[in-house]
Short mmCIF file of C-alpha atoms in Angstrom, two decimals:
data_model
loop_
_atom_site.label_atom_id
_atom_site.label_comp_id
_atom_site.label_asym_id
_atom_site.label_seq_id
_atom_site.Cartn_x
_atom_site.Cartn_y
_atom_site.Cartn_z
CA UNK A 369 167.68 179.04 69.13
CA UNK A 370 164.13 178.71 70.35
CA UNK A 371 163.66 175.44 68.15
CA UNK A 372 166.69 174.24 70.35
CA UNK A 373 165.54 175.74 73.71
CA UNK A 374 162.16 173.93 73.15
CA UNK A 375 163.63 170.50 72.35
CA UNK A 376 166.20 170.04 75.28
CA UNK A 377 163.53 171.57 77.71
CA UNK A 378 162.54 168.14 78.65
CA UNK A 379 165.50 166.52 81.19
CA UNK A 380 164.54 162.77 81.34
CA UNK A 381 167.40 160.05 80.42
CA UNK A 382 164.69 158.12 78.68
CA UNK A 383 163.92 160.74 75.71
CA UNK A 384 166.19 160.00 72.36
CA UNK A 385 168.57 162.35 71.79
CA UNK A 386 167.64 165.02 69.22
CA UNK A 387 169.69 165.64 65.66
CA UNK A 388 171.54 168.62 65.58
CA UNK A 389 171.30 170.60 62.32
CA UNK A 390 173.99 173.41 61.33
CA UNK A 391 171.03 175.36 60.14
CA UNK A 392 169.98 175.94 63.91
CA UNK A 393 173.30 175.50 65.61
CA UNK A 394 175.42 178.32 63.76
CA UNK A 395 175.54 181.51 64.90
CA UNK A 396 176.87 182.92 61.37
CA UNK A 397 174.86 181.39 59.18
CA UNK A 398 173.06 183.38 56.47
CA UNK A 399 169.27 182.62 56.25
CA UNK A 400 167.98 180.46 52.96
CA UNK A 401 164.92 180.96 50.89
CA UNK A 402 162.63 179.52 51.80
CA UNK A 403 162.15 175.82 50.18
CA UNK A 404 159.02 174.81 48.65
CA UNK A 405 158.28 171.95 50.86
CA UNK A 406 157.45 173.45 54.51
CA UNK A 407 159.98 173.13 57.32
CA UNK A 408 159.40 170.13 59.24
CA UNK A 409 158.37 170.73 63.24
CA UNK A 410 161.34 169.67 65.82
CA UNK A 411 159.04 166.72 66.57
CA UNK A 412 159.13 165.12 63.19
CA UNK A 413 162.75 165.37 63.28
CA UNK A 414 163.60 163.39 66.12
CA UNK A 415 166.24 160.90 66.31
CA UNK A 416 165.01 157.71 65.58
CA UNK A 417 166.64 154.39 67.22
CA UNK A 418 168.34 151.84 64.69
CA UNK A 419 166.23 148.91 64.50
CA UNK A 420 168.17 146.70 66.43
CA UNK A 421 169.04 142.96 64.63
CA UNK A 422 168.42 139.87 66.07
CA UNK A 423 171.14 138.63 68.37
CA UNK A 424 173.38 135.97 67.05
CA UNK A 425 172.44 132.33 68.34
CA UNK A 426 175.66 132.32 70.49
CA UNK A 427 174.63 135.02 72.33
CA UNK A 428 170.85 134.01 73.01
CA UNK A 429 169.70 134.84 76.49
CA UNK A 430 166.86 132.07 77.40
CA UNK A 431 163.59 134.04 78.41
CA UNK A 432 163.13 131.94 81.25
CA UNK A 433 165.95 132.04 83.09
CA UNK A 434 167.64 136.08 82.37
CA UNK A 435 166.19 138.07 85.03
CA UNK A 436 166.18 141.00 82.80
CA UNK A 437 167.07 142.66 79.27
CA UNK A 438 170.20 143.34 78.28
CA UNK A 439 170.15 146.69 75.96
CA UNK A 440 171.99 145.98 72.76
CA UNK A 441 174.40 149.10 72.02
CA UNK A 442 176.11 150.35 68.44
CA UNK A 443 178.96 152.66 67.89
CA UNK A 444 178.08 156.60 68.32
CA UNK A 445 174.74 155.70 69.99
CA UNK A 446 173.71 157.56 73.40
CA UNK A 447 173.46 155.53 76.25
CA UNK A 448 171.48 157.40 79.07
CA UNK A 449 172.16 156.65 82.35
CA UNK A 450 169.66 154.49 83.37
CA UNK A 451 170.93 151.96 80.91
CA UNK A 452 174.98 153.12 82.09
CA UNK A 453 173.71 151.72 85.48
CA UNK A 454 172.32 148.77 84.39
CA UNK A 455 175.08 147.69 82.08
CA UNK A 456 177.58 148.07 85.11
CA UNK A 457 175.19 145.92 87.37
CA UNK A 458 175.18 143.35 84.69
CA UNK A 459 179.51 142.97 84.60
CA UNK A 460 179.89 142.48 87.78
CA UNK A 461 176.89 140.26 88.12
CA UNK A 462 178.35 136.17 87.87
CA UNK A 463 177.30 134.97 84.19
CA UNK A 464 173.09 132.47 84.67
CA UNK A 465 174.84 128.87 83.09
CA UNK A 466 171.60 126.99 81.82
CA UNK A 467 171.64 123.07 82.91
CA UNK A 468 171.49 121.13 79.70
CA UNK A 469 171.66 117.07 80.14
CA UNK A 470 174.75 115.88 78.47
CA UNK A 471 177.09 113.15 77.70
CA UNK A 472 179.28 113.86 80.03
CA UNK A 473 176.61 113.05 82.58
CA UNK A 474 177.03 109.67 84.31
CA UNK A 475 175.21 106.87 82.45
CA UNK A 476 175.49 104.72 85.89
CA UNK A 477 173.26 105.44 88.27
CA UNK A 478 172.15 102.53 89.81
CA UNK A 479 172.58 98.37 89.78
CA UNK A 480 171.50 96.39 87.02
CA UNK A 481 171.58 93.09 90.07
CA UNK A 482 168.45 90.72 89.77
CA UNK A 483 169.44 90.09 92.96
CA UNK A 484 166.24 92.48 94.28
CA UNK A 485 163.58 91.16 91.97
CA UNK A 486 160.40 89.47 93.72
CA UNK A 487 160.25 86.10 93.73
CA UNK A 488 157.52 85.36 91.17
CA UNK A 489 159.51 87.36 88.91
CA UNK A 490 162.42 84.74 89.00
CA UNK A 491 160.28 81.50 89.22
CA UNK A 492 159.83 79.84 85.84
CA UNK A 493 156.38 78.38 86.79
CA UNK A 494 154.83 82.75 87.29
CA UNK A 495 154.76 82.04 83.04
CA UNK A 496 151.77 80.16 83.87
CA UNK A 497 150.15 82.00 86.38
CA UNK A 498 146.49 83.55 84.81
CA UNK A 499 144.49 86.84 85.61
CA UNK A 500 144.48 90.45 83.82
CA UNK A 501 146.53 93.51 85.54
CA UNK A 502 144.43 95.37 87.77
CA UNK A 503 145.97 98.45 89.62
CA UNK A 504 149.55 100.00 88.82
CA UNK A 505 152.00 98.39 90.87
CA UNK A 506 155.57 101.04 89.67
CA UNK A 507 155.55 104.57 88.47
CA UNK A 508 158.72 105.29 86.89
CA UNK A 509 159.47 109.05 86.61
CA UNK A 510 162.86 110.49 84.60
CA UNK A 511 161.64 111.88 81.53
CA UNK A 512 160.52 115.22 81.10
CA UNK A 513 158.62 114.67 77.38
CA UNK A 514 156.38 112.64 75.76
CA UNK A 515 158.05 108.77 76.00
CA UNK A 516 157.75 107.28 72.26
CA UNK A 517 158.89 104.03 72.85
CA UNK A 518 159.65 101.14 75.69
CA UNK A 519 161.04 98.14 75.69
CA UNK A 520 161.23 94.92 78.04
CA UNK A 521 164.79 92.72 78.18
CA UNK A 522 164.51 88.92 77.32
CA UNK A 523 167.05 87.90 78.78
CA UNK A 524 167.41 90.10 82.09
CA UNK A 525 163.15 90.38 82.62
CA UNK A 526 163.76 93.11 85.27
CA UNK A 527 165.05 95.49 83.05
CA UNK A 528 162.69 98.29 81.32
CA UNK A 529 163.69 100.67 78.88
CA UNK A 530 162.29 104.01 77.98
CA UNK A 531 163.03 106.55 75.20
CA UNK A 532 161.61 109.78 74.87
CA UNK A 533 160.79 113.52 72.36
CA UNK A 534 163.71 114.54 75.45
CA UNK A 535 166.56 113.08 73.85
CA UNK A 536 166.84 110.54 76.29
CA UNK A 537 167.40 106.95 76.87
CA UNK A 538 167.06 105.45 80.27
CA UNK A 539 166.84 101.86 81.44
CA UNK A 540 164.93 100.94 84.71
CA UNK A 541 164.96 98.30 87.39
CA UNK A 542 161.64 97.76 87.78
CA UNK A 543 161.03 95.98 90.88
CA UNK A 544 164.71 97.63 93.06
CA UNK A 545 164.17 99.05 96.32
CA UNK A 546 166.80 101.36 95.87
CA UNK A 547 167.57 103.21 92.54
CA UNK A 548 165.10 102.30 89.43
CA UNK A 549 167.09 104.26 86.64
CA UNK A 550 169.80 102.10 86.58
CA UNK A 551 171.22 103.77 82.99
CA UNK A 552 171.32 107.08 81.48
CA UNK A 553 172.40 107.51 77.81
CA UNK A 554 172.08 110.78 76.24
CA UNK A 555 173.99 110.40 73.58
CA UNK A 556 171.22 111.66 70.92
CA UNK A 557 171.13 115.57 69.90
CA UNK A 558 167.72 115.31 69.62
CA UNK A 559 164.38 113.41 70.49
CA UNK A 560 164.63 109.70 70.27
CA UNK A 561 162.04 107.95 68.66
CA UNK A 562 162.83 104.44 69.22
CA UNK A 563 164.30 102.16 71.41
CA UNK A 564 164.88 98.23 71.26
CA UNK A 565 166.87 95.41 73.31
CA UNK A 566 168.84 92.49 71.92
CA UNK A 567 167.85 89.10 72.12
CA UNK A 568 171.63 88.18 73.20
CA UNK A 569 173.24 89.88 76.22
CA UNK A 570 173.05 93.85 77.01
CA UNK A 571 172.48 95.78 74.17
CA UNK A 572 170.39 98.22 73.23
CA UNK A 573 169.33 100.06 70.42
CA UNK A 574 167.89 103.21 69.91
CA UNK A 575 167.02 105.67 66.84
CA UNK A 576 165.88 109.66 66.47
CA UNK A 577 165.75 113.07 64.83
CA UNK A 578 169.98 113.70 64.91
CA UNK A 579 170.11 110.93 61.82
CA UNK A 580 171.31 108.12 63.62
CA UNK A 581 170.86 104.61 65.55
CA UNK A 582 172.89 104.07 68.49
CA UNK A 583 174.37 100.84 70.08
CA UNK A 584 174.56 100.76 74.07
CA UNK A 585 176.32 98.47 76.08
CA UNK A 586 174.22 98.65 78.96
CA UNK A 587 176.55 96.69 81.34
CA UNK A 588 178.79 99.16 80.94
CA UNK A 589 177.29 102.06 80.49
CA UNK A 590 178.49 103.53 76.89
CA UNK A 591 177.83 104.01 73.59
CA UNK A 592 179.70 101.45 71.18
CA UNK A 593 178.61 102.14 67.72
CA UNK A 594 176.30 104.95 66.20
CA UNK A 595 175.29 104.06 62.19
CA UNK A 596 174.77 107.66 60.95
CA UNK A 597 172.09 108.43 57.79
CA UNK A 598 170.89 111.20 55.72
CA UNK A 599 167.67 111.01 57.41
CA UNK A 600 165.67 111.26 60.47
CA UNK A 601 165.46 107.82 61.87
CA UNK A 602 162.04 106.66 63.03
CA UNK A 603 162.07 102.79 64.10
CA UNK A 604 164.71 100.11 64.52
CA UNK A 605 164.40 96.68 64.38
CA UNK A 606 166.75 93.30 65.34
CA UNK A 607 166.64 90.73 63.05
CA UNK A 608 164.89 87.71 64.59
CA UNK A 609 167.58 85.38 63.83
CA UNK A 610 170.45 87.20 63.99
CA UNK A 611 171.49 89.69 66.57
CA UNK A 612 174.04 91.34 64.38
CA UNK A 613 171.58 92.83 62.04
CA UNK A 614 168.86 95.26 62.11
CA UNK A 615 166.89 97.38 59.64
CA UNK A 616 166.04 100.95 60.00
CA UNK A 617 163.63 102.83 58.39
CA UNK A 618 163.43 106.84 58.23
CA UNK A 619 161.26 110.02 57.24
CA UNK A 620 162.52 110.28 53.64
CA UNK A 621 161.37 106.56 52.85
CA UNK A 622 164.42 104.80 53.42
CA UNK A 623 164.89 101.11 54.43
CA UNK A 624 168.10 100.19 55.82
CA UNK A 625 169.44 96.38 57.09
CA UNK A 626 172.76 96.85 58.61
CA UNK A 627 175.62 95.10 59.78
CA UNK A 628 176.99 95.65 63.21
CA UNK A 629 179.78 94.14 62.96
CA UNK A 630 181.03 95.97 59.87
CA UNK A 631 178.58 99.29 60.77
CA UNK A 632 177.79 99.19 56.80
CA UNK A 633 174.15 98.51 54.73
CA UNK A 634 173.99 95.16 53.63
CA UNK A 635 170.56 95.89 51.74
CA UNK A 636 168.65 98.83 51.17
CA UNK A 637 165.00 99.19 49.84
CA UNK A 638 163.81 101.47 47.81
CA UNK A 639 160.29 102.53 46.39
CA UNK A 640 158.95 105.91 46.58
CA UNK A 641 157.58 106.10 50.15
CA UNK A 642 156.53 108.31 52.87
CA UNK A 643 158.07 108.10 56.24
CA UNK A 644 158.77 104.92 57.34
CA UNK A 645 156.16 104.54 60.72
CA UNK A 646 156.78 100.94 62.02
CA UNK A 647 158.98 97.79 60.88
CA UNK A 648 157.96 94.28 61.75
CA UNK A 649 160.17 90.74 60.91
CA UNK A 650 158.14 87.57 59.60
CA UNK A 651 159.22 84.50 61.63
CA UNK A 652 162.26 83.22 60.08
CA UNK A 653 163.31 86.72 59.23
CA UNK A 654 163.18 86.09 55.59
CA UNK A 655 160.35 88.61 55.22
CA UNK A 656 159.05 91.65 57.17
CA UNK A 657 156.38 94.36 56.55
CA UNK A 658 156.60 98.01 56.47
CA UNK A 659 154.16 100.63 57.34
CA UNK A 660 154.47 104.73 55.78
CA UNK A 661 152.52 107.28 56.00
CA UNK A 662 151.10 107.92 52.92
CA UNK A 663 148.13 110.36 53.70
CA UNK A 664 149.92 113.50 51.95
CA UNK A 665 149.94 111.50 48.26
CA UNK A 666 146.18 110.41 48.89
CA UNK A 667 146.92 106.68 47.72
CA UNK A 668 146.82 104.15 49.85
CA UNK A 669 148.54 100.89 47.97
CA UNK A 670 151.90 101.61 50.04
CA UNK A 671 150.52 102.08 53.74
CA UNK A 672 151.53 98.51 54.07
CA UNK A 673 154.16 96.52 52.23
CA UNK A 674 155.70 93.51 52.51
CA UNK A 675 159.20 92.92 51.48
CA UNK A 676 161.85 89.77 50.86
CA UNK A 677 164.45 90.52 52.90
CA UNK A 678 167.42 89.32 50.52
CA UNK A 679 166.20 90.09 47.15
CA UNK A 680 165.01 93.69 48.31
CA UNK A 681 161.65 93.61 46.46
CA UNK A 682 158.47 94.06 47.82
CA UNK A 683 156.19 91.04 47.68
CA UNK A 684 153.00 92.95 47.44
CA UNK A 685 152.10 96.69 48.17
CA UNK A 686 148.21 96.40 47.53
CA UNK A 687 147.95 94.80 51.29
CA UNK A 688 146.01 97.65 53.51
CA UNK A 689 143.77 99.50 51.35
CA UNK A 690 142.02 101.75 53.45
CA UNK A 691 142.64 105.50 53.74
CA UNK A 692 144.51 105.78 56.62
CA UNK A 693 148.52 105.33 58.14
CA UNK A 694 149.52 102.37 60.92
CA UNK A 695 151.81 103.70 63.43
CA UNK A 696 152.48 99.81 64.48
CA UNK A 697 152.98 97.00 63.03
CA UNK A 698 152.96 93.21 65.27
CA UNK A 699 153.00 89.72 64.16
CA UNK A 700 151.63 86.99 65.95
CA UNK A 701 154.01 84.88 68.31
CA UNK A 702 152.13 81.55 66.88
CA UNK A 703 150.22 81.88 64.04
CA UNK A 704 150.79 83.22 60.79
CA UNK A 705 149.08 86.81 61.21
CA UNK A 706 149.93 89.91 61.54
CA UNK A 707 148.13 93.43 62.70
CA UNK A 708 148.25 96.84 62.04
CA UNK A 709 147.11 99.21 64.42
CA UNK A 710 145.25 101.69 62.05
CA UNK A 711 144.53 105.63 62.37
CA UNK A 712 140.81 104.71 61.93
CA UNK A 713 140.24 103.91 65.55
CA UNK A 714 141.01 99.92 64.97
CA UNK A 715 143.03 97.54 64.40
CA UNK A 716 143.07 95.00 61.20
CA UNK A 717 144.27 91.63 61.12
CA UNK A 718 146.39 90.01 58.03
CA UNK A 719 147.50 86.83 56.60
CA UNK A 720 151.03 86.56 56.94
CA UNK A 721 151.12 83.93 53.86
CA UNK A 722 150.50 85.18 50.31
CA UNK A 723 149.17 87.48 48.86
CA UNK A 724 148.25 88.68 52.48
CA UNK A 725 145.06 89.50 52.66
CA UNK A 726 142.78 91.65 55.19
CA UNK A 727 140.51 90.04 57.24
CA UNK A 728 136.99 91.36 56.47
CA UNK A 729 135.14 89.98 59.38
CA UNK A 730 137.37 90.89 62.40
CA UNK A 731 138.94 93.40 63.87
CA UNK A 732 139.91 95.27 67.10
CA UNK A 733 137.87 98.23 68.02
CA UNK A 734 136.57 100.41 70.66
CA UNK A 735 139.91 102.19 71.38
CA UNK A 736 141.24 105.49 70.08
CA UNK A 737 144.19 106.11 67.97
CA UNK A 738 143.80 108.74 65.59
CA UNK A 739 146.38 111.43 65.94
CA UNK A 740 149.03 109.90 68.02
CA UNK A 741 151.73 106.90 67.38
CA UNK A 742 149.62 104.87 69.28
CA UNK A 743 151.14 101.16 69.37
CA UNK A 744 149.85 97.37 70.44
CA UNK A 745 151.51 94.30 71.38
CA UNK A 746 150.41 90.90 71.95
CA UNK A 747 151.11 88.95 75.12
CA UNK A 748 153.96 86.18 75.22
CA UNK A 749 151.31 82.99 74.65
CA UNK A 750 149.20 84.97 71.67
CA UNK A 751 145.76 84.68 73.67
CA UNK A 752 145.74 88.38 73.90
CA UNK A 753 146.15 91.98 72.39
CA UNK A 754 146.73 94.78 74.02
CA UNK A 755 146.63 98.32 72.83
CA UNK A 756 147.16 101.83 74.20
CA UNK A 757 145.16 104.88 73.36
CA UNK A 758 144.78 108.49 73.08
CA UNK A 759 142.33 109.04 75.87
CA UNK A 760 144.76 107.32 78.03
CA UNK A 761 142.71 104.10 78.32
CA UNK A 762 144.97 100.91 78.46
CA UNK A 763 142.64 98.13 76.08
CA UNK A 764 143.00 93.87 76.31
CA UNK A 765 141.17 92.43 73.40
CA UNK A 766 140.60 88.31 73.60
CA UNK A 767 143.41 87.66 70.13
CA UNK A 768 140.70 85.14 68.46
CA UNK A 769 137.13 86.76 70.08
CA UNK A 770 138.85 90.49 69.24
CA UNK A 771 136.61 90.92 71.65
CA UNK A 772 137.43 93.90 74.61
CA UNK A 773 138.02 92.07 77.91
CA UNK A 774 139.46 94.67 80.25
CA UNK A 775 140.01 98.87 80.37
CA UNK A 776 141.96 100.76 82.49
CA UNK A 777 142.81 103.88 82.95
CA UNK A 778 146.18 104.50 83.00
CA UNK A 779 146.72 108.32 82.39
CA UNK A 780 145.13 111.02 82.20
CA UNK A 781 147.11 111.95 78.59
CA UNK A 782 147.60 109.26 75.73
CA UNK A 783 149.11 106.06 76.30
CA UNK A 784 151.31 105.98 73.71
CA UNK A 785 152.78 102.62 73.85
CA UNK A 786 152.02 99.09 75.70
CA UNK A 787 154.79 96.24 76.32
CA UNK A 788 153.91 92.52 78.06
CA UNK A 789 156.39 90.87 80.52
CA UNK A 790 157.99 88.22 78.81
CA UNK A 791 157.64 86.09 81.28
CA UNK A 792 154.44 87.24 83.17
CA UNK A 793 151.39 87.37 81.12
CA UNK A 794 149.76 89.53 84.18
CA UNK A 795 152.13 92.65 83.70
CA UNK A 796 152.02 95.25 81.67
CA UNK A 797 154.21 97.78 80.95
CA UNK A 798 153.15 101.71 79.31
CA UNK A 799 154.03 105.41 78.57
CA UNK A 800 152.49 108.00 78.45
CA UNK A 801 152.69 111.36 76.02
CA UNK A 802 153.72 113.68 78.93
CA UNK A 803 156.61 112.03 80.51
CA UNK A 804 155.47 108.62 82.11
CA UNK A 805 156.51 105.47 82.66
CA UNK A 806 154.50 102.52 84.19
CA UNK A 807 153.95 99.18 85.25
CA UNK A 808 150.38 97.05 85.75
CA UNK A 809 150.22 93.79 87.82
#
């Protein structure tokens, strides 16, 4: 009884409650010899809490926004008051809903009218003005990760869009007074890595981590088609000649051309590749090139590839044989080149005609790339290249000197991708890797 006394002596709620033993408890019962092992002290037999599972993923309460813990209880365990009073504050208390962006959002927000685009944006002869972007003239803010891809419209030039790691796919009017997201499609269950227009009418295309590409009508404002795959989906492409087909490449290696019209692959390439990085077309669409990331397998002869589109064989793998991935892939708009922005801190310039070789004697340097998907584009009339890069430098080489002509700082994070006006040759559109959107003039 003095064992017991001692152990209840203490009266706090927050001490576990001791285990009882029949040994101590009953009044009648006969003493035991004594056991060769010593009796244990009342402190070493203390009741010791069931480690407590982790909850199931239904029930997760989000760190940042539960105010505070809610104690986990099991059958015949003691609750002491202090956790009684905090359970019964908890009932009553309305259940914290977290805000998670859905489909059911609107995917209208704003007008998709040209009627509020400056005038030199409308006039055919601003595709012959000259001069290099100097200051930035839009900052377009929606996106709350790192924006992988943008895209301008060809055939309505106010129109911007913007995909980003936050699942998200918005399209801007650049130059409106009033609302610049104009569309909102969030249709993706996970981060989008890709986004591209069509050359005819309001589509757009997009691609990410949930294993599919999605088709927008962006008049409208919905999804019409999603082409599911067994893979994550990395970069889309629209054929060059015809808007009903595009090709898809993924992280396991795949290459995929597909029908819209029948949402079914038409051809399929296969060779054993790493994840598929960038796609480009060859004018005519009979050819295009594919870049992978091959720097786990330590070889090299499959960073870039080019393939014939119809009899799904590669034409020659042995084109890029330097050590390291390209996250893009362009071709020239006149001649018969094409580049590959390289993980080396360049970019290397190709023959387009066979058997493809690598320019030796030029390239496109003085801008970072190495560790980020950073991507370059050339401007509508092929005179120049621009490029963005991971100290958040925007970079306009001369496309025949390679040599730099202009830097400017754009952000203060990577610029991860870089997109001319198809129409003005002075504006430049960007992204950056924490959540931005811009436009140079």
């Amino acid at each position: 009884m003095d064992l017991l006394r001692n152990s209840y002596a203490n009266d706090s709620d927050d001490e576990p409650e001791p285990v009882t033993d029949n040994r101590l408890t009953s009044k009648t019962a006969t003493p035991s010899l004594p056991s060769k092992r010593p009796y244990p002290e009342p402190e070493e037999r203390q009741y010791k809490p069931i480690r407590k599972p982790n909850p199931p993923y239904s029930s997760y309460s989000d760190p940042q926004t539960s105010s505070s813990t809610i104690p986990i209880t099991f059958p015949g365990r003691y609750v002491s008051k202090r956790e009684r009073s905090l359970l019964a504050s908890l009932s009553t208390a309305p259940p914290t809903q977290i805000q998670k962006p859905s489909v059911n959002s609107p995917t209208v927000l704003g007008s998709i009218s040209d009627s509020q685009v400056p005038r030199h944006v409308l006039s055919k002869g601003s595709s012959f003005r000259t001069g290099m972007p100097s200051r930035m003239s839009v900052s377009l803010t929606g996106h709350t990760k790192a924006v992988t891809s943008i895209d301008w419209s060809t055939s309505h030039v106010h129109l911007l869009a913007s995909a980003g790691l936050d699942g998200a796919v918005y399209v801007w009017n650049v130059w409106s007074s009033g609302e610049k997201k104009v569309r909102s499609f969030l249709h993706h269950n996970g981060p989008v890595k890709d986004v591209k227009w069509s050359k005819q009418g309001l589509s757009l295309l997009s691609c990410g981590y949930d294993c599919t590409s999605r088709l927008f009508d962006v008049e409208k404002g919905v999804e019409t088609q999603a082409f599911k795959e067994d893979q994550v989906v990395g970069v889309v492409k629209f054929h060059p000649d015809n808007a009903n087909l595009f090709l898809s490449g993924g992280l396991k290696g795949s290459l995929r051309l597909w029908d819209i019209r029948s949402n079914k692959v038409v051809h399929e390439y296969v060779k054993d590749l790493g994840p598929i990085l960038d796609v480009e077309f060859m004018p005519g669409g009979k050819r295009f090139v594919s870049s992978s990331d091959v720097s786990g397998r330590n070889i090299s002869e499959n960073a870039v590839i080019v393939w014939d589109v119809s009899r799904e064989v590669p034409l020659s793998n042995q084109v890029y044989a330097e050590a390291y991935t390209c996250p893009c892939i362009k071709h020239h708009p006149r001649d018969s080149v094409f580049i590959a922005q390289s993980h080396g801190n360049y970019t290397a310039i190709f023959s387009a005609n066979p058997p493809f070789k690598l320019n030796k004697y030029k390239r496109y340097e003085g801008h970072w790339v190495a560790g980020f998907p950073i991507k370059c584009n050339f401007s509508p009339d092929g005179e120049t290249l621009v490029s963005g890069s991971s100290d958040g430098f925007i970079y306009v080489f001369g496309y025949k000197s390679t040599e730099l002509i202009k830097k400017l700082k754009a952000y203060e994070h990577p610029c991860v991708d870089v997109a001319y006006h198809p129409v003005l040759p002075n504006v430049i559109a960007c992204c950056s890797w924490d959540g931005q959107v811009s436009v140079f003039e």
